[in-house]
Coordinates of C-alpha atoms in Angstrom, one line a residue:
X1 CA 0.0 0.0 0.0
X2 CA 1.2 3.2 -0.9
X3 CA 0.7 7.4 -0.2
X4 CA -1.8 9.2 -2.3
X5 CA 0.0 12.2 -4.0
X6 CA -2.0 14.4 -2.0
X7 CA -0.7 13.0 1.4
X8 CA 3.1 12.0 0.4
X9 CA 5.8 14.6 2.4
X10 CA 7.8 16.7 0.1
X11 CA 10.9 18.6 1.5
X12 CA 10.6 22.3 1.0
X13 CA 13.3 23.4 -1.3
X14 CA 15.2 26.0 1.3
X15 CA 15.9 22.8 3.7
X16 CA 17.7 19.9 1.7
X17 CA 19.4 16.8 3.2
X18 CA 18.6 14.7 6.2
X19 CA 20.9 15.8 8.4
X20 CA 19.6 19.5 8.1
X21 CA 16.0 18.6 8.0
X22 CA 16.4 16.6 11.2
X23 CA 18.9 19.2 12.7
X24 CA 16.7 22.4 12.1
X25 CA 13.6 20.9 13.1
X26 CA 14.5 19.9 16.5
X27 CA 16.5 22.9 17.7
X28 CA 14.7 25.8 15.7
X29 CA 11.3 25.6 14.5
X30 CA 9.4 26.3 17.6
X31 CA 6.0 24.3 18.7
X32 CA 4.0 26.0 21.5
X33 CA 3.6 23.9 24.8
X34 CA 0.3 22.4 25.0
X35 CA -1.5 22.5 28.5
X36 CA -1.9 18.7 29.9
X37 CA -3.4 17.0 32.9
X38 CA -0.9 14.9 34.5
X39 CA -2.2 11.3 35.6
X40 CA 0.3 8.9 37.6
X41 CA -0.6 5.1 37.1
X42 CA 0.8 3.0 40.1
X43 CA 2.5 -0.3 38.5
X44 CA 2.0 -3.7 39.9
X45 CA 6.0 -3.9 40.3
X46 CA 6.4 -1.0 42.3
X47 CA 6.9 1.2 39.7
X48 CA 5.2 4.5 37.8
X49 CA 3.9 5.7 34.6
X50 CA 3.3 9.1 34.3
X51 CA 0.5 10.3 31.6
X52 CA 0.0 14.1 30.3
X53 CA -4.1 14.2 29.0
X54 CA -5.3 16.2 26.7
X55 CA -9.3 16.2 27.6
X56 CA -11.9 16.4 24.5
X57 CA -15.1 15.6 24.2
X58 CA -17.4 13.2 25.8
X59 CA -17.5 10.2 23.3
X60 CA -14.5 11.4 21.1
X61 CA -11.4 9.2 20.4
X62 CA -8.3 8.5 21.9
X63 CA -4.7 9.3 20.7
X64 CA -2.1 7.7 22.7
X65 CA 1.6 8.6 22.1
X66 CA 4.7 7.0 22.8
X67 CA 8.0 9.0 22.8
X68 CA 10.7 8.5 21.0
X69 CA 14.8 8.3 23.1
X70 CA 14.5 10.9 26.1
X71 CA 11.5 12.1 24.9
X72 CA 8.6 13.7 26.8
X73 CA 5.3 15.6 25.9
X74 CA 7.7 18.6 25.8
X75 CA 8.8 17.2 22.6
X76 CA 8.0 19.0 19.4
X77 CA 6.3 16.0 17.9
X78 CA 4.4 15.6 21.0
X79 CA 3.2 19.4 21.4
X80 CA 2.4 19.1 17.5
X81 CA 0.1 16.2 17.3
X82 CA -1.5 16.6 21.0
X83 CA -2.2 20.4 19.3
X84 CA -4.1 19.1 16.4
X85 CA -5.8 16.2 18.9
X86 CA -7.2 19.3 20.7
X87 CA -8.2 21.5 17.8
X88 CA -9.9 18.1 17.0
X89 CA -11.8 18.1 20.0
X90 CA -10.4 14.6 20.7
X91 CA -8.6 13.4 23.8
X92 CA -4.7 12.4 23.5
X93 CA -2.1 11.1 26.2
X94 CA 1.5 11.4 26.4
X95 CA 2.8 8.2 27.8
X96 CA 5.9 8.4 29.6
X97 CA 8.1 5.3 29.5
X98 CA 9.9 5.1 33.1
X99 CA 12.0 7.5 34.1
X100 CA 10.8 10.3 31.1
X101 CA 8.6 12.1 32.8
X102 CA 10.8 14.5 34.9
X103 CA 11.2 12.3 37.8
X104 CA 13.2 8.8 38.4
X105 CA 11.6 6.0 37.9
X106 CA 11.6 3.2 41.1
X107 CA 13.0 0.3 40.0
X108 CA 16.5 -0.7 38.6
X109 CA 15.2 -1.3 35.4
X110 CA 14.3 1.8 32.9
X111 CA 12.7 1.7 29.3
X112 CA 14.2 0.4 25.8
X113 CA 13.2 0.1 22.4
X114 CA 11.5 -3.2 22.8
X115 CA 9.5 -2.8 26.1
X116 CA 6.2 -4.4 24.6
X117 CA 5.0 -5.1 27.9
X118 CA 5.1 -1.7 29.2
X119 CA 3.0 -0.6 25.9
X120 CA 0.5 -3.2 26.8
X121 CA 0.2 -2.0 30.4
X122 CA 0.1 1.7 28.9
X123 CA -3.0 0.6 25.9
X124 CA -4.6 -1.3 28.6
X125 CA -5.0 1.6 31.1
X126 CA -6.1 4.0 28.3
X127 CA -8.8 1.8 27.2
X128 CA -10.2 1.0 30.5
X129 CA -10.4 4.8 30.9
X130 CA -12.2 5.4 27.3
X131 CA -13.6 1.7 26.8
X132 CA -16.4 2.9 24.5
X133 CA -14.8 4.8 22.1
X134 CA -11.8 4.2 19.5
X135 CA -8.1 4.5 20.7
X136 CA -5.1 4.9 17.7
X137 CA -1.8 4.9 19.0
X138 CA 1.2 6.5 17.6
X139 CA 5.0 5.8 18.4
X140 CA 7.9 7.8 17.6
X141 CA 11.2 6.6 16.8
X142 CA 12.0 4.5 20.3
X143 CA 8.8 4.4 20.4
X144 CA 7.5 3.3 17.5
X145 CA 9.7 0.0 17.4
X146 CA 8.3 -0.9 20.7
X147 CA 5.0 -0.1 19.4
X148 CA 5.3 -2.0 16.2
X149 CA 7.0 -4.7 18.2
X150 CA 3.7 -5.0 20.3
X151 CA 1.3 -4.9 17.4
X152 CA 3.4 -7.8 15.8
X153 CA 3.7 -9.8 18.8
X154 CA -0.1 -9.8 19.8
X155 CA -1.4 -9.9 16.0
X156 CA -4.7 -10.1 16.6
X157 CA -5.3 -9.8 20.0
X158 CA -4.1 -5.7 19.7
X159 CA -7.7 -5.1 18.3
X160 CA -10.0 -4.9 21.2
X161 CA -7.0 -1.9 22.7
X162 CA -6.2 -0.6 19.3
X163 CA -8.4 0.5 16.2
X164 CA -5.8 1.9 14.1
X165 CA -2.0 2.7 14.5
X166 CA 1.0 4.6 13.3
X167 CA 4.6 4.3 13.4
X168 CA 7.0 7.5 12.7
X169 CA 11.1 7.1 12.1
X170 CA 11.0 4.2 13.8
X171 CA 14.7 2.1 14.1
X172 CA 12.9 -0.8 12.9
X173 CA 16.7 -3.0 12.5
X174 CA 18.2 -1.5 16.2
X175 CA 21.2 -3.2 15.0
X176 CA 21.5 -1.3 11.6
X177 CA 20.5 1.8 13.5
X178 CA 23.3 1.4 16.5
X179 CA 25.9 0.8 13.4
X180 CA 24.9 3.9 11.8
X181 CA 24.7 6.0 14.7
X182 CA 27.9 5.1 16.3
X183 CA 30.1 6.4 13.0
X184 CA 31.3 9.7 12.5
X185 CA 29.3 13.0 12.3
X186 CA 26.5 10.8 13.5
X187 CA 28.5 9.6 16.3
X188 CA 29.7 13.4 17.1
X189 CA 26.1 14.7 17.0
X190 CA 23.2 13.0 17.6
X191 CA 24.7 9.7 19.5
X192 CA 26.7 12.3 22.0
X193 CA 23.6 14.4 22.9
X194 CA 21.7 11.6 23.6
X195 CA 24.3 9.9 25.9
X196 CA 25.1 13.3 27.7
X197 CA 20.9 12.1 29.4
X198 CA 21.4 9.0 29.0
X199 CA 24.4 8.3 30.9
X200 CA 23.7 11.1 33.6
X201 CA 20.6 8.5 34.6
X202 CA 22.8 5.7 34.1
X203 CA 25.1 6.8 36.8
X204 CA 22.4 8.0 38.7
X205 CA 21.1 4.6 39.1
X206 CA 24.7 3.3 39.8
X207 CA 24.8 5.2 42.9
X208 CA 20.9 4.3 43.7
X209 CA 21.6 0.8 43.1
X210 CA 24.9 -0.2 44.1
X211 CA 27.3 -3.2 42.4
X212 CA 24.1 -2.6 39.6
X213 CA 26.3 -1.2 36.9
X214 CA 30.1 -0.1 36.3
X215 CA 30.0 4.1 37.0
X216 CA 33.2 4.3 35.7
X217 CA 33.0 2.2 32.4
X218 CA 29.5 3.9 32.1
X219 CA 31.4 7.6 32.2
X220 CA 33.5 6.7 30.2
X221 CA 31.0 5.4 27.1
X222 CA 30.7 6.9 23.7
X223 CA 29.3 4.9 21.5
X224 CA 25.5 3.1 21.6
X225 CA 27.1 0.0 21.5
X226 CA 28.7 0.2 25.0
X227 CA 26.0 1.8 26.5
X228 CA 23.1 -0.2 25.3
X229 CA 26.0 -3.4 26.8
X230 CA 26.8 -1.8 30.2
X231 CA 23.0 -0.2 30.9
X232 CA 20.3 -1.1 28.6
X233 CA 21.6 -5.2 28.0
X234 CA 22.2 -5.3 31.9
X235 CA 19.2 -3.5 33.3
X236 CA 16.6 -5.4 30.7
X237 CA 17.9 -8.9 30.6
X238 CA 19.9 -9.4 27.4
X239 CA 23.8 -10.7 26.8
X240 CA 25.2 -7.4 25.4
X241 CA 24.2 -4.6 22.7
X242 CA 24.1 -6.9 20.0
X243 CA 21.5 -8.9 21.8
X244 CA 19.6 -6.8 22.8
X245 CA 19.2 -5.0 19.0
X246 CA 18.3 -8.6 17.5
X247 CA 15.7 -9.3 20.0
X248 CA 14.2 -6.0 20.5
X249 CA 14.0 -5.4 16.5
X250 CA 10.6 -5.0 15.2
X251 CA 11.2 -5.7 11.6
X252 CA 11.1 -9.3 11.7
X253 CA 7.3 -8.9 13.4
X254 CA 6.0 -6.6 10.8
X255 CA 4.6 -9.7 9.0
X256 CA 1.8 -10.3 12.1
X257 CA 0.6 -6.6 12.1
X258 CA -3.2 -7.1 12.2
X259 CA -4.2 -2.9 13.2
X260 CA -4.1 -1.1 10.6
X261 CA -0.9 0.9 10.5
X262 CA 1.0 3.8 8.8
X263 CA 4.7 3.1 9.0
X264 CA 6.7 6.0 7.7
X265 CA 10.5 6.4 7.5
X266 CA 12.3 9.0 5.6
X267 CA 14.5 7.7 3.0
X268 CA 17.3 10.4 4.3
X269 CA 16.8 9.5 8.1
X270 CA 20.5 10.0 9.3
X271 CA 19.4 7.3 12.0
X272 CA 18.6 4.3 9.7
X273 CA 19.6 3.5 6.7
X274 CA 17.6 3.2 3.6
X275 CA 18.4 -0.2 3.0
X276 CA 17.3 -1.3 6.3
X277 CA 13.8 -0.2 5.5
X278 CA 10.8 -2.8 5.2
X279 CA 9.6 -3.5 1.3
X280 CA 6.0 -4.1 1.1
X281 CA 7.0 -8.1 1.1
X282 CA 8.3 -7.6 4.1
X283 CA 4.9 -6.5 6.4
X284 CA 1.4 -7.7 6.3
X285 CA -1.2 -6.6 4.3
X286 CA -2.2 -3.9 7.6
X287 CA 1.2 -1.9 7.0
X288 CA 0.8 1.0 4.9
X289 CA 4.4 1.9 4.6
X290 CA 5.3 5.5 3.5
X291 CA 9.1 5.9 2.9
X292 CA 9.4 10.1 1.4
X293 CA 13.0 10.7 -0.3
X294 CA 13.2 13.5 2.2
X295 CA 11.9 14.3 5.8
X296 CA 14.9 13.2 8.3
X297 CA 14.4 11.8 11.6
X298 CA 11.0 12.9 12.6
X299 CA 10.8 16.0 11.2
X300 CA 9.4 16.6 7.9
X301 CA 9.1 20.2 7.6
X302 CA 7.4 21.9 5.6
X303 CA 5.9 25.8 4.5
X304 CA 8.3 28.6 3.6
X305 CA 11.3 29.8 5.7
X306 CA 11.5 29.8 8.5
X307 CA 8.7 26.5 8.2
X308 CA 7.1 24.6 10.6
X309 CA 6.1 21.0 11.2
X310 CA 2.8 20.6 10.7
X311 CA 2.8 18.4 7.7
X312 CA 3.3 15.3 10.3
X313 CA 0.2 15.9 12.6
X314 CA -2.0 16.6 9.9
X315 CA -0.5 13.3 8.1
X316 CA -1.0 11.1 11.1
X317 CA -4.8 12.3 11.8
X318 CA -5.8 11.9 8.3
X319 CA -4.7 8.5 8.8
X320 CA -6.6 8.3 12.2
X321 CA -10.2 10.2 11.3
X322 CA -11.9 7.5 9.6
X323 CA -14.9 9.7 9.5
X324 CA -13.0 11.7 6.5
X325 CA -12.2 8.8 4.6

């Protein structure tokens, strides 16, 4: 299944590459905040999950978003989509995964890129909460592997929590993602801001949990690879990075999608590469995958300068509002 013209992203011309697109959409095209009510749902294990609501109408759907790496609702993607939820009149929730929310999680253990079971627990809550009306879930990036991950892992036994779904830049092969991430000006850029968070909660959780991790192995990490061995592998349950990005991959599940689901990857995402990305052999007949030349990793903007990034929200509702269709 493929885009119509009228919905397929094209890059405006003042903004080529991926790099750029990505770059300049995450650090310059402001997204005002949108007000949220902030719900706490007490785990079974001890734990938290913290969720920021977006109230609409009695009756109205539900959009549920999952964050991509050290995101939060403060993320442009989130503030975008849970804006257009609003003008909608809909309600949307920003689930946090553990430790995302601006407060440490409980337990030892944090979030990855294939926590399934913590998107079941999240679905689960949300539809006991609206269990008469449709919920669509969305994941970005991080996100959106875990999500897809779920989806192919219950098949279809997601349908009675999920009508339809939606996958954005998602690292669908972790391990060609870690590989491409961890060389050069990615390496530099993107991978170091991300460990500067990531490793400052590592080593948090070293001195919370002692003989846990390695605080000084951990400090001194600067690639993916050895943190997702020291941290993610260790804190999760798997043998080492390269474990972990096999078993947490949701490529190989994409064949027992049963929701019907919008999976869109740039073809210039400086994350993943393009020859990493799903063919339409490669996912069941409920994938609709959209795979632009141009967009980066989720941002796809759009509009003359200085542009803004409203081409995705509009994109992921049109797949949502069935009533349109």
């Amino acid at each position: 299944m493929h885009a119509s013209k009228e919905t397929l992203y094209r890059a405006p011309p003042w903004l080529p590459g991926g790099h750029l697109q990505t770059i300049y959409s995450s650090l310059f095209i402001r997204v005002a905040p949108v007000a949220c009510r902030r719900e706490r749902l007490e785990l079974a294990d001890g734990d938290f999950l913290d969720f920021d609501w977006v109230d609409g109408h009695a009756g109205s759907p539900v959009v549920v978003l999952f964050h991509g790496l050290e995101g939060s609702a403060d993320s442009h993607y989130a503030r975008g989509l849970m804006a257009r939820v609003r003008a909608h009149g809909w309600h949307g929730a920003t689930a946090h995964f553990r430790g995302c929310s601006g407060e440490d999680n409980r337990l030892p253990r944090a979030y990855f890129a294939g926590d399934s079971e913590d998107i079941g627990c999240i679905l689960r809550h949300v539809k006991a909460r609206h269990a008469e009306v449709p919920v669509y879930a969305v994941g970005i990036s991080l996100g959106g592997n875990a999500l897809l991950k779920w989806l192919g892992e219950q098949g279809a036994a997601a349908h009675p929590l999920v009508e339809r779904a939606a996958a954005v830049s998602a690292p669908l092969d972790l391990a060609a993602a870690g590989r491409t991430l961890d060389r050069g000006f990615n390496r530099r850029v993107y991978t170091a801001r991300f460990l500067a968070t990531l490793k400052a909660k590592a080593l948090h959780k070293a001195t919370r949990f002692p003989g846990l991790l390695d605080a000084q192995a951990i400090a001194a990490t600067t690639t993916f690879r050895e943190f997702d061995t020291l941290v993610t592998a260790r804190l999760h349950g798997f043998r080492d990075a390269d474990d972990y990005w096999l078993k947490a991959s949701s490529k190989p599940l994409l064949k027992s999608v049963s929701v019907p689901t919008l999976v869109i990857n740039a073809r210039n995402d400086p994350f993943l590469p393009a020859s990493a990305l799903p063919a339409p052999a490669d996912v069941s007949p409920s994938i609709t995958l959209e795979q632009p030349g141009a967009g980066g990793h989720v941002a796809f903007p759009s509009g003359p300068f200085p542009g803004n990034l409203d081409w995705l929200p509009r994109r992921l509702m049109q797949h949502f509002d069935i009533r349109r269709r």
